[in-house]
């Protein structure tokens, strides 16, 4: 049994381009799906507008202006001792319209500089290709991933990035939280994942399965090309992991939870095994969903399986069966219930550190691949005291409890874990609500939901705490 985490363990932090870069229309960048989403709130969904409109508040346009401040921000990450830094490449900085013939050189250069800055401090860049940042023109012109052509646009983008950064980036992921679109009754996840805006009366579920299929093919083709460009690449998928527990030990609740887990995580089956699970083929047949899946697609899925599973973990869910429920059918946006054993954040996210150990073991049992926790964190309101200090003990408590369970999974259970990158290592725009005041960072950014503030950075109490965690390789929590 290992005594502690490996010396090679990748401690770091995670962000996504659209949530911190800003500079939404600078140096040739095109409008992305994130640029047409307004600010929302805990009970107020973000509005998706038809293009950028005057008088609306689009928080991602400026975000925290990382585009112009990345050098000093990375210096702070280095001061915390980061071994890696996860971010994404804003697709519309490279292909402003998505279907452009040539990439935007200024956009490519920006990421060269950003990765060089990381490497200067021996910080390994961990890169997501598509993190809720599809060029909006692909939505308008092609319907996003409703359209098979979008596979080619994504693969071209991936190939350009793989070639350009092959000597700077080793760890890649294709689509961020690809499985969130299983939640197809909300508008947010299908739009940000696949660029889909539903029309009234459409069969959302069937459309989701089709779009997800095109994305899975796009991912598999990119994985294959990436490995040809550089056989040392480690290319993973990225799954949003919220374990779904049965509400009770009633056998029907157990079966319901099993069905829900299968529905939410079949994406990982395809990424890892290279084919669809039988239950899903039967489900489509029962529903009479005639999906566009060709023999060549199936061959591509087989040929482009991933090297590791990256996943986010914030919370767990629970589910109960309903009477007379045919085949335990699952609709994520309607079926989940509150777990009475868990507390929740101010945004209703149920806090469950042990669920992380469960998730790590579940993935290992299912897929036998290395894992990477590429997001975990506590969104909370922070208070700046008169002396400027920010005492975020609640964030330290959350992270401490999760890291402690993570260590048990690695040390006691033998899970193969590459690293840990807490989400939003610097305050940034919330993806779900568009708020600045839902903060995750070790570094505070002076900006509020209305967009006011100096953008000045300051260290929170958790900054020093995380620095010590990294310095002791997780021994001192
Ligand atoms: C994940 C996303 O869903 O959770 C991130 O990959 C997101 O982009 C994070 O920011 C936290 O969610 P939120 O809604 O609090 O920003």
CSV table of C-alpha atoms and ligand atoms in Angstrom, one decimal:
chain,number,residue,atom,x,y,z
A,1,UNK,CA,0.0,0.0,0.0
A,2,UNK,CA,1.3,3.5,-0.9
A,3,UNK,CA,2.1,5.7,2.1
A,4,UNK,CA,1.1,8.9,0.4
A,5,UNK,CA,0.4,10.5,-2.9
A,6,UNK,CA,3.0,10.0,-5.7
A,7,UNK,CA,5.7,12.7,-6.0
A,8,UNK,CA,4.5,13.2,-9.6
A,9,UNK,CA,0.9,14.0,-8.4
A,10,UNK,CA,-0.3,17.0,-10.3
A,11,UNK,CA,-1.7,19.6,-7.9
A,12,UNK,CA,-3.0,22.7,-9.6
A,13,UNK,CA,-6.1,24.7,-10.4
A,14,UNK,CA,-8.7,24.8,-13.1
A,15,UNK,CA,-10.5,27.5,-15.2
A,16,UNK,CA,-12.1,27.9,-18.6
A,17,UNK,CA,-11.2,30.5,-21.2
A,18,UNK,CA,-14.6,32.1,-21.5
A,19,UNK,CA,-15.0,32.4,-17.7
A,20,UNK,CA,-11.9,34.5,-17.2
A,21,UNK,CA,-10.2,35.8,-20.3
A,22,UNK,CA,-12.6,38.5,-21.3
A,23,UNK,CA,-11.4,40.3,-24.5
A,24,UNK,CA,-14.4,38.7,-26.2
A,25,UNK,CA,-13.9,40.7,-29.4
A,26,UNK,CA,-10.2,41.4,-29.3
A,27,UNK,CA,-7.5,40.3,-31.8
A,28,UNK,CA,-9.9,38.7,-34.2
A,29,UNK,CA,-11.9,36.6,-31.7
A,30,UNK,CA,-15.4,35.7,-32.9
A,31,UNK,CA,-18.5,35.6,-30.8
A,32,UNK,CA,-18.9,32.4,-28.8
A,33,UNK,CA,-22.0,30.8,-27.2
A,34,UNK,CA,-20.7,32.2,-23.8
A,35,UNK,CA,-20.8,35.7,-25.3
A,36,UNK,CA,-24.6,35.6,-25.8
A,37,UNK,CA,-25.5,34.6,-22.3
A,38,UNK,CA,-26.6,37.3,-19.9
A,39,UNK,CA,-26.0,37.4,-16.1
A,40,UNK,CA,-28.5,35.4,-14.1
A,41,UNK,CA,-28.7,34.4,-10.4
A,42,UNK,CA,-29.5,31.6,-8.0
A,43,UNK,CA,-33.2,31.6,-9.0
A,44,UNK,CA,-32.9,33.5,-12.3
A,45,UNK,CA,-31.6,31.5,-15.4
A,46,UNK,CA,-29.2,33.2,-17.7
A,47,UNK,CA,-30.9,34.5,-20.9
A,48,UNK,CA,-29.5,33.2,-24.3
A,49,UNK,CA,-29.9,36.1,-26.7
A,50,UNK,CA,-29.9,35.9,-30.5
A,51,UNK,CA,-26.5,37.4,-30.9
A,52,UNK,CA,-25.0,40.2,-28.8
A,53,UNK,CA,-27.6,42.9,-28.0
A,54,UNK,CA,-27.2,46.4,-26.7
A,55,UNK,CA,-28.3,47.1,-23.1
A,56,UNK,CA,-27.7,43.6,-21.9
A,57,UNK,CA,-25.2,42.5,-19.3
A,58,UNK,CA,-22.9,39.8,-20.7
A,59,UNK,CA,-20.5,39.0,-17.9
A,60,UNK,CA,-18.1,36.9,-20.0
A,61,UNK,CA,-17.3,39.9,-22.3
A,62,UNK,CA,-14.8,41.3,-19.8
A,63,UNK,CA,-14.8,38.4,-17.2
A,64,UNK,CA,-11.6,39.1,-15.1
A,65,UNK,CA,-9.5,40.3,-18.1
A,66,UNK,CA,-7.1,37.4,-17.8
A,67,UNK,CA,-6.3,37.9,-21.4
A,68,UNK,CA,-4.3,41.0,-20.4
A,69,UNK,CA,-3.3,40.0,-16.9
A,70,UNK,CA,-2.3,36.3,-17.3
A,71,UNK,CA,1.4,36.9,-16.5
A,72,UNK,CA,0.7,38.2,-13.0
A,73,UNK,CA,-2.1,35.7,-12.4
A,74,UNK,CA,0.2,32.8,-13.3
A,75,UNK,CA,2.9,34.2,-11.1
A,76,UNK,CA,0.4,33.9,-8.2
A,77,UNK,CA,-0.4,30.3,-9.2
A,78,UNK,CA,3.4,29.6,-9.2
A,79,UNK,CA,3.6,31.1,-5.8
A,80,UNK,CA,1.0,28.7,-4.6
A,81,UNK,CA,3.2,25.9,-6.0
A,82,UNK,CA,1.0,24.8,-8.9
A,83,UNK,CA,2.4,21.8,-10.8
A,84,UNK,CA,-0.3,22.2,-13.5
A,85,UNK,CA,-2.9,24.6,-14.7
A,86,UNK,CA,-6.1,23.5,-16.5
A,87,UNK,CA,-7.7,25.9,-18.9
A,88,UNK,CA,-9.3,25.8,-22.3
A,89,UNK,CA,-8.6,27.2,-25.7
A,90,UNK,CA,-11.4,29.5,-26.7
A,91,UNK,CA,-12.5,27.9,-30.0
A,92,UNK,CA,-13.6,31.3,-31.5
A,93,UNK,CA,-10.2,32.8,-30.8
A,94,UNK,CA,-8.8,30.3,-33.2
A,95,UNK,CA,-11.7,29.9,-35.7
A,96,UNK,CA,-13.8,33.0,-35.2
A,97,UNK,CA,-16.7,31.6,-37.2
A,98,UNK,CA,-16.0,28.0,-36.7
A,99,UNK,CA,-16.0,27.3,-40.5
A,100,UNK,CA,-13.1,29.6,-41.4
A,101,UNK,CA,-10.6,28.1,-43.9
A,102,UNK,CA,-7.6,29.4,-41.9
A,103,UNK,CA,-7.0,29.8,-38.2
A,104,UNK,CA,-6.5,33.2,-36.6
A,105,UNK,CA,-2.8,33.5,-36.0
A,106,UNK,CA,-3.1,36.1,-33.3
A,107,UNK,CA,-5.3,33.8,-31.3
A,108,UNK,CA,-2.9,30.9,-31.7
A,109,UNK,CA,0.0,33.2,-30.6
A,110,UNK,CA,-1.9,34.1,-27.4
A,111,UNK,CA,-2.0,30.5,-26.3
A,112,UNK,CA,1.7,30.0,-27.3
A,113,UNK,CA,2.5,32.9,-24.9
A,114,UNK,CA,0.2,31.6,-22.2
A,115,UNK,CA,1.6,28.1,-22.3
A,116,UNK,CA,5.2,29.5,-22.3
A,117,UNK,CA,4.4,31.5,-19.3
A,118,UNK,CA,3.2,28.4,-17.5
A,119,UNK,CA,6.2,26.3,-18.6
A,120,UNK,CA,8.5,29.1,-17.3
A,121,UNK,CA,7.4,28.0,-13.8
A,122,UNK,CA,7.3,24.3,-14.6
A,123,UNK,CA,3.5,24.4,-14.6
A,124,UNK,CA,2.1,21.8,-16.9
A,125,UNK,CA,-0.8,23.1,-19.0
A,126,UNK,CA,-3.9,20.8,-19.0
A,127,UNK,CA,-6.0,21.7,-21.9
A,128,UNK,CA,-9.7,21.3,-22.7
A,129,UNK,CA,-10.5,21.9,-26.3
A,130,UNK,CA,-14.2,22.6,-26.0
A,131,UNK,CA,-15.4,24.1,-22.7
A,132,UNK,CA,-18.8,25.7,-23.5
A,133,UNK,CA,-17.2,28.0,-26.1
A,134,UNK,CA,-18.5,27.0,-29.5
A,135,UNK,CA,-18.3,29.8,-32.1
A,136,UNK,CA,-21.8,31.3,-32.1
A,137,UNK,CA,-21.8,31.4,-35.9
A,138,UNK,CA,-21.8,27.5,-35.9
A,139,UNK,CA,-25.1,27.7,-33.9
A,140,UNK,CA,-26.6,30.2,-36.3
A,141,UNK,CA,-25.5,28.7,-39.5
A,142,UNK,CA,-25.4,24.9,-38.8
A,143,UNK,CA,-27.5,24.4,-35.6
A,144,UNK,CA,-24.4,23.4,-33.7
A,145,UNK,CA,-24.0,19.7,-33.2
A,146,UNK,CA,-27.5,19.1,-34.7
A,147,UNK,CA,-25.4,19.0,-37.8
A,148,UNK,CA,-23.0,16.3,-38.8
A,149,UNK,CA,-20.8,19.0,-40.5
A,150,UNK,CA,-19.9,20.4,-37.1
A,151,UNK,CA,-17.8,17.2,-36.4
A,152,UNK,CA,-15.4,18.4,-39.2
A,153,UNK,CA,-15.2,21.9,-37.8
A,154,UNK,CA,-14.3,20.6,-34.3
A,155,UNK,CA,-11.8,18.1,-35.6
A,156,UNK,CA,-10.1,20.8,-37.7
A,157,UNK,CA,-9.9,23.0,-34.6
A,158,UNK,CA,-8.5,20.1,-32.5
A,159,UNK,CA,-5.9,19.2,-35.2
A,160,UNK,CA,-4.7,22.8,-35.5
A,161,UNK,CA,-4.2,23.0,-31.7
A,162,UNK,CA,-2.5,19.5,-31.4
A,163,UNK,CA,0.0,20.5,-34.1
A,164,UNK,CA,0.7,23.9,-32.9
A,165,UNK,CA,1.1,23.0,-29.2
A,166,UNK,CA,2.5,19.5,-29.5
A,167,UNK,CA,5.7,20.4,-27.7
A,168,UNK,CA,4.0,22.4,-25.0
A,169,UNK,CA,0.9,20.5,-24.0
A,170,UNK,CA,0.8,16.8,-23.1
A,171,UNK,CA,-2.6,16.4,-21.3
A,172,UNK,CA,-5.8,17.2,-23.4
A,173,UNK,CA,-9.5,16.7,-23.0
A,174,UNK,CA,-12.0,17.0,-25.8
A,175,UNK,CA,-15.5,18.1,-24.5
A,176,UNK,CA,-16.0,19.5,-21.1
A,177,UNK,CA,-18.8,17.8,-19.1
A,178,UNK,CA,-20.2,16.2,-22.3
A,179,UNK,CA,-22.8,14.4,-20.2
A,180,UNK,CA,-24.4,17.5,-18.8
A,181,UNK,CA,-26.7,17.6,-21.8
A,182,UNK,CA,-28.5,14.5,-20.4
A,183,UNK,CA,-30.3,17.3,-18.6
A,184,UNK,CA,-32.1,18.3,-21.8
A,185,UNK,CA,-35.1,20.0,-20.2
A,186,UNK,CA,-33.1,23.0,-19.1
A,187,UNK,CA,-31.9,25.2,-21.9
A,188,UNK,CA,-28.4,25.9,-20.5
A,189,UNK,CA,-26.7,22.5,-20.9
A,190,UNK,CA,-27.7,21.6,-24.4
A,191,UNK,CA,-26.8,25.1,-25.6
A,192,UNK,CA,-23.4,25.3,-24.0
A,193,UNK,CA,-22.5,21.6,-24.7
A,194,UNK,CA,-23.7,21.3,-28.2
A,195,UNK,CA,-24.9,24.7,-29.4
A,196,UNK,CA,-28.5,23.5,-29.5
A,197,UNK,CA,-31.5,25.8,-29.1
A,198,UNK,CA,-34.7,23.8,-29.0
A,199,UNK,CA,-37.8,24.7,-30.9
A,200,UNK,CA,-41.2,24.3,-29.3
A,201,UNK,CA,-42.6,20.8,-29.5
A,202,UNK,CA,-39.3,19.1,-30.5
A,203,UNK,CA,-38.4,15.8,-29.0
A,204,UNK,CA,-35.5,17.1,-26.9
A,205,UNK,CA,-34.3,13.7,-25.8
A,206,UNK,CA,-33.9,12.3,-29.4
A,207,UNK,CA,-32.1,15.5,-30.5
A,208,UNK,CA,-29.8,15.3,-27.5
A,209,UNK,CA,-28.8,11.7,-28.3
A,210,UNK,CA,-28.1,12.7,-31.9
A,211,UNK,CA,-26.0,15.7,-31.0
A,212,UNK,CA,-24.1,13.7,-28.4
A,213,UNK,CA,-23.4,11.0,-30.9
A,214,UNK,CA,-21.8,13.6,-33.3
A,215,UNK,CA,-19.8,15.0,-30.4
A,216,UNK,CA,-18.6,11.5,-29.4
A,217,UNK,CA,-17.5,10.8,-33.0
A,218,UNK,CA,-15.8,14.2,-33.1
A,219,UNK,CA,-14.0,13.4,-29.9
A,220,UNK,CA,-12.9,9.9,-31.1
A,221,UNK,CA,-11.6,11.3,-34.4
A,222,UNK,CA,-9.7,14.0,-32.6
A,223,UNK,CA,-8.2,11.4,-30.2
A,224,UNK,CA,-7.0,9.3,-33.1
A,225,UNK,CA,-5.5,12.3,-34.9
A,226,UNK,CA,-3.9,13.6,-31.7
A,227,UNK,CA,-2.1,10.3,-31.1
A,228,UNK,CA,-0.8,10.3,-34.6
A,229,UNK,CA,0.6,13.8,-34.2
A,230,UNK,CA,2.2,13.0,-30.9
A,231,UNK,CA,2.1,9.5,-29.5
A,232,UNK,CA,3.0,10.8,-26.0
A,233,UNK,CA,-0.2,12.8,-25.8
A,234,UNK,CA,-2.6,11.8,-23.0
A,235,UNK,CA,-6.0,12.6,-24.3
A,236,UNK,CA,-9.0,12.2,-22.0
A,237,UNK,CA,-12.7,12.8,-21.9
A,238,UNK,CA,-14.3,15.1,-19.3
A,239,UNK,CA,-17.4,13.9,-17.4
A,240,UNK,CA,-19.5,15.8,-14.8
A,241,UNK,CA,-19.7,13.2,-12.0
A,242,UNK,CA,-22.5,13.6,-9.6
A,243,UNK,CA,-23.2,10.1,-8.2
A,244,UNK,CA,-26.9,9.3,-8.0
A,245,UNK,CA,-27.8,7.4,-4.9
A,246,UNK,CA,-30.9,5.4,-4.3
A,247,UNK,CA,-33.3,7.2,-1.9
A,248,UNK,CA,-33.7,3.9,0.1
A,249,UNK,CA,-32.8,0.2,-0.1
A,250,UNK,CA,-36.2,-0.5,-1.7
A,251,UNK,CA,-35.1,-2.7,-4.7
A,252,UNK,CA,-37.0,-0.4,-7.0
A,253,UNK,CA,-35.0,2.6,-5.8
A,254,UNK,CA,-31.8,0.6,-6.3
A,255,UNK,CA,-32.8,-0.2,-9.9
A,256,UNK,CA,-33.9,3.4,-10.5
A,257,UNK,CA,-30.5,4.7,-9.3
A,258,UNK,CA,-28.7,2.1,-11.5
A,259,UNK,CA,-30.7,3.2,-14.5
A,260,UNK,CA,-30.1,6.9,-13.8
A,261,UNK,CA,-26.3,6.3,-13.4
A,262,UNK,CA,-26.3,4.4,-16.7
A,263,UNK,CA,-28.2,7.3,-18.5
A,264,UNK,CA,-25.9,9.9,-17.1
A,265,UNK,CA,-22.6,8.1,-17.7
A,266,UNK,CA,-23.1,6.2,-20.9
A,267,UNK,CA,-21.0,9.0,-22.5
A,268,UNK,CA,-18.0,7.6,-20.6
A,269,UNK,CA,-18.8,4.1,-21.9
A,270,UNK,CA,-18.5,5.3,-25.4
A,271,UNK,CA,-15.4,7.3,-24.8
A,272,UNK,CA,-13.6,4.5,-23.0
A,273,UNK,CA,-15.0,1.3,-24.6
A,274,UNK,CA,-15.5,2.7,-28.1
A,275,UNK,CA,-19.1,1.5,-28.4
A,276,UNK,CA,-22.6,2.1,-27.0
A,277,UNK,CA,-24.0,-0.1,-24.1
A,278,UNK,CA,-26.7,-2.6,-25.1
A,279,UNK,CA,-29.3,-1.1,-22.8
A,280,UNK,CA,-29.1,2.2,-24.7
A,281,UNK,CA,-29.5,0.5,-28.1
A,282,UNK,CA,-32.6,-1.3,-26.7
A,283,UNK,CA,-33.9,2.0,-25.3
A,284,UNK,CA,-33.5,3.8,-28.7
A,285,UNK,CA,-35.3,0.8,-30.4
A,286,UNK,CA,-38.1,1.0,-27.8
A,287,UNK,CA,-38.5,4.7,-28.3
A,288,UNK,CA,-38.2,4.3,-32.1
A,289,UNK,CA,-35.4,6.9,-32.2
A,290,UNK,CA,-33.9,6.6,-35.7
A,291,UNK,CA,-30.5,8.2,-35.1
A,292,UNK,CA,-28.0,8.9,-37.9
A,293,UNK,CA,-25.2,6.5,-36.8
A,294,UNK,CA,-23.2,5.1,-39.7
A,295,UNK,CA,-20.9,2.0,-39.8
A,296,UNK,CA,-18.0,4.4,-40.2
A,297,UNK,CA,-19.0,6.3,-37.1
A,298,UNK,CA,-19.0,3.0,-35.1
A,299,UNK,CA,-15.5,2.2,-36.5
A,300,UNK,CA,-14.3,5.7,-35.5
A,301,UNK,CA,-15.6,5.3,-32.0
A,302,UNK,CA,-13.7,2.1,-31.6
A,303,UNK,CA,-10.5,3.7,-33.0
A,304,UNK,CA,-10.5,6.8,-30.8
A,305,UNK,CA,-10.8,5.7,-27.2
A,306,UNK,CA,-9.4,7.9,-24.4
A,307,UNK,CA,-6.3,7.5,-22.3
A,308,UNK,CA,-7.8,8.8,-19.0
A,309,UNK,CA,-11.0,10.1,-17.5
A,310,UNK,CA,-11.0,13.7,-16.4
A,311,UNK,CA,-14.0,14.6,-14.3
A,312,UNK,CA,-15.6,17.3,-12.2
A,313,UNK,CA,-17.0,16.6,-8.8
A,314,UNK,CA,-19.0,19.1,-6.8
A,315,UNK,CA,-22.0,17.2,-5.3
A,316,UNK,CA,-24.1,14.0,-5.3
A,317,UNK,CA,-27.7,13.5,-6.3
A,318,UNK,CA,-30.4,11.1,-5.0
A,319,UNK,CA,-33.4,9.4,-6.7
A,320,UNK,CA,-36.5,7.5,-5.9
A,321,UNK,CA,-38.6,5.2,-8.1
A,322,UNK,CA,-42.2,6.2,-9.0
A,323,UNK,CA,-45.1,3.8,-9.2
A,324,UNK,CA,-45.9,2.2,-12.5
A,325,UNK,CA,-42.7,3.5,-14.1
A,326,UNK,CA,-42.0,1.6,-17.2
A,327,UNK,CA,-38.3,0.5,-17.3
A,328,UNK,CA,-37.3,3.1,-14.8
A,329,UNK,CA,-37.0,5.8,-17.4
A,330,UNK,CA,-35.0,8.7,-16.3
A,331,UNK,CA,-35.4,12.4,-16.9
A,332,UNK,CA,-32.7,14.2,-15.0
A,333,UNK,CA,-34.3,17.5,-14.7
A,334,UNK,CA,-37.4,16.0,-13.1
A,335,UNK,CA,-36.4,12.9,-11.2
A,336,UNK,CA,-33.8,14.0,-8.6
A,337,UNK,CA,-34.7,14.5,-5.0
A,338,UNK,CA,-33.0,16.0,-2.0
A,339,UNK,CA,-30.7,13.9,0.1
A,340,UNK,CA,-31.7,14.5,3.7
A,341,UNK,CA,-28.2,13.5,5.1
A,342,UNK,CA,-26.4,16.3,3.3
A,343,UNK,CA,-26.0,20.0,3.7
A,344,UNK,CA,-26.1,22.3,0.7
A,345,UNK,CA,-24.3,25.4,-0.5
A,346,UNK,CA,-26.2,28.7,-1.0
A,347,UNK,CA,-26.9,27.5,-4.5
A,348,UNK,CA,-28.4,24.3,-3.4
A,349,UNK,CA,-25.4,22.0,-4.3
A,350,UNK,CA,-25.3,19.2,-1.8
A,351,UNK,CA,-22.0,18.8,-0.1
A,352,UNK,CA,-20.7,15.2,0.0
A,353,UNK,CA,-17.0,14.6,0.4
A,354,UNK,CA,-17.5,10.8,0.7
A,355,UNK,CA,-19.2,10.9,-2.7
A,356,UNK,CA,-15.8,11.8,-4.2
A,357,UNK,CA,-14.3,8.6,-2.8
A,358,UNK,CA,-17.3,6.7,-4.1
A,359,UNK,CA,-16.9,8.3,-7.5
A,360,UNK,CA,-13.2,7.5,-7.8
A,361,UNK,CA,-13.9,3.9,-7.0
A,362,UNK,CA,-16.9,3.7,-9.3
A,363,UNK,CA,-15.0,5.0,-12.2
A,364,UNK,CA,-12.1,2.6,-11.5
A,365,UNK,CA,-14.4,-0.4,-11.2
A,366,UNK,CA,-16.2,0.6,-14.4
A,367,UNK,CA,-13.3,1.6,-16.6
A,368,UNK,CA,-9.9,0.6,-15.2
A,369,UNK,CA,-8.3,3.8,-16.5
A,370,UNK,CA,-6.3,6.6,-14.8
A,371,UNK,CA,-8.4,9.3,-13.4
A,372,UNK,CA,-7.9,13.1,-13.1
A,373,UNK,CA,-10.1,15.3,-10.8
A,374,UNK,CA,-10.1,18.3,-13.0
A,375,UNK,CA,-12.7,20.3,-11.1
A,376,UNK,CA,-13.9,20.4,-7.5
A,377,UNK,CA,-14.7,23.4,-5.4
A,378,UNK,CA,-17.1,25.4,-3.3
A,379,UNK,CA,-19.0,28.3,-4.8
A,380,UNK,CA,-19.7,30.8,-1.9
A,381,UNK,CA,-20.2,34.5,-1.1
A,382,UNK,CA,-16.9,36.0,0.3
A,383,UNK,CA,-16.7,39.0,2.6
A,384,UNK,CA,-13.8,41.4,2.4
A,385,UNK,CA,-13.0,42.6,5.9
A,386,UNK,CA,-12.0,46.2,6.7
A,387,UNK,CA,-8.3,45.2,6.7
A,388,UNK,CA,-8.7,43.6,3.3
A,389,UNK,CA,-8.5,40.0,4.5
A,390,UNK,CA,-10.9,37.3,3.2
A,391,UNK,CA,-11.4,34.5,5.7
A,392,UNK,CA,-12.8,31.7,3.6
A,393,UNK,CA,-12.7,28.9,6.2
A,394,UNK,CA,-15.9,27.4,4.7
A,395,UNK,CA,-13.9,26.9,1.4
A,396,UNK,CA,-10.9,25.4,3.2
A,397,UNK,CA,-13.3,23.0,5.1
A,398,UNK,CA,-14.9,21.9,1.9
A,399,UNK,CA,-11.6,21.3,0.1
A,400,UNK,CA,-10.0,19.7,3.1
A,401,UNK,CA,-12.8,17.2,3.4
A,402,UNK,CA,-12.7,16.3,-0.3
A,403,UNK,CA,-8.9,16.0,-0.5
A,404,UNK,CA,-9.0,13.8,2.6
A,405,UNK,CA,-11.5,11.4,0.8
A,406,UNK,CA,-9.5,11.6,-2.4
A,407,UNK,CA,-6.4,10.4,-0.4
A,408,UNK,CA,-8.3,7.5,1.0
A,409,UNK,CA,-9.3,6.4,-2.5
A,410,UNK,CA,-5.7,6.6,-3.7
A,411,UNK,CA,-3.9,5.3,-0.7
A,412,UNK,CA,-6.4,2.8,0.8
A,413,UNK,CA,-8.3,1.8,-2.3
A,414,UNK,CA,-5.5,2.0,-4.9
A,415,UNK,CA,-7.2,4.3,-7.4
A,416,UNK,CA,-4.9,5.5,-10.1
A,417,UNK,CA,-5.2,9.3,-9.9
A,418,UNK,CA,-3.1,11.7,-12.0
A,419,UNK,CA,-3.9,14.9,-10.2
A,420,UNK,CA,-6.3,17.4,-8.6
A,421,UNK,CA,-7.2,20.8,-10.0
A,422,UNK,CA,-9.8,22.7,-7.8
A,423,UNK,CA,-12.2,24.8,-9.8
A,424,UNK,CA,-11.9,28.5,-10.2
A,425,UNK,CA,-8.5,28.8,-8.5
A,426,UNK,CA,-9.0,32.5,-9.2
A,427,UNK,CA,-12.5,34.1,-8.9
A,428,UNK,CA,-14.2,34.0,-12.3
A,429,UNK,CA,-17.7,34.2,-13.9
A,430,UNK,CA,-20.0,31.3,-12.9
A,431,UNK,CA,-20.9,29.2,-15.9
A,432,UNK,CA,-24.3,28.3,-14.5
A,433,UNK,CA,-25.5,31.7,-13.3
A,434,UNK,CA,-23.1,34.2,-14.9
A,435,UNK,CA,-22.5,35.7,-11.4
A,436,UNK,CA,-19.1,37.0,-10.1
A,437,UNK,CA,-20.3,36.7,-6.6
A,438,UNK,CA,-20.4,32.9,-6.7
A,439,UNK,CA,-16.8,32.6,-5.9
A,440,UNK,CA,-14.4,29.6,-5.9
A,441,UNK,CA,-11.0,31.2,-5.9
A,442,UNK,CA,-7.9,31.2,-3.7
A,443,UNK,CA,-7.4,34.6,-5.3
A,444,UNK,CA,-10.1,37.2,-4.9
A,445,UNK,CA,-11.0,39.5,-7.8
A,446,UNK,CA,-12.6,42.8,-7.1
A,447,UNK,CA,-15.7,42.7,-9.3
A,448,UNK,CA,-19.3,42.1,-8.5
A,449,UNK,CA,-22.4,40.8,-10.4
A,450,UNK,CA,-23.2,44.2,-11.8
A,451,UNK,CA,-19.7,44.3,-13.4
A,452,UNK,CA,-18.4,46.9,-10.9
A,453,UNK,CA,-14.9,46.7,-9.4
A,454,UNK,CA,-11.2,47.4,-10.0
A,455,UNK,CA,-10.4,43.8,-11.1
A,456,UNK,CA,-7.6,44.0,-8.5
A,457,UNK,CA,-6.4,40.6,-7.2
A,458,UNK,CA,-5.9,39.7,-3.5
A,459,UNK,CA,-5.0,36.5,-1.6
A,460,UNK,CA,-7.7,34.8,0.5
A,461,UNK,CA,-6.9,32.8,3.6
A,462,UNK,CA,-7.3,29.6,1.4
A,463,UNK,CA,-4.3,30.8,-0.7
A,464,UNK,CA,-1.8,30.1,2.1
A,465,UNK,CA,-3.6,26.9,3.1
A,466,UNK,CA,-3.5,25.5,-0.4
A,467,UNK,CA,0.2,26.5,-0.8
A,468,UNK,CA,0.9,24.4,2.3
A,469,UNK,CA,-1.1,21.4,1.0
A,470,UNK,CA,0.9,21.4,-2.2
A,471,UNK,CA,4.2,21.9,-0.5
A,472,UNK,CA,3.5,18.8,1.7
A,473,UNK,CA,2.1,16.8,-1.2
A,474,UNK,CA,-1.3,16.7,0.6
A,475,UNK,CA,0.1,15.7,4.0
A,476,UNK,CA,-0.8,18.9,5.7
A,477,UNK,CA,-4.5,19.6,5.3
B,1,LIG,C1,-18.7,22.9,-14.2
B,1,LIG,C2,-18.1,23.6,-15.4
B,1,LIG,O1,-20.0,22.6,-14.5
B,1,LIG,O2,-18.8,23.6,-13.0
B,1,LIG,C3,-17.5,25.0,-15.1
B,1,LIG,O3,-17.2,22.8,-16.1
B,1,LIG,C4,-18.3,25.7,-14.0
B,1,LIG,O4,-17.4,25.7,-16.3
B,1,LIG,C5,-18.3,24.8,-12.7
B,1,LIG,O5,-18.0,27.0,-13.8
B,1,LIG,C6,-19.0,25.4,-11.6
B,1,LIG,O6,-20.3,25.8,-11.9
B,1,LIG,P1,-20.9,27.2,-11.7
B,1,LIG,O7,-22.2,27.2,-12.3
B,1,LIG,O8,-20.9,27.4,-10.2
B,1,LIG,O9,-19.9,28.1,-12.4
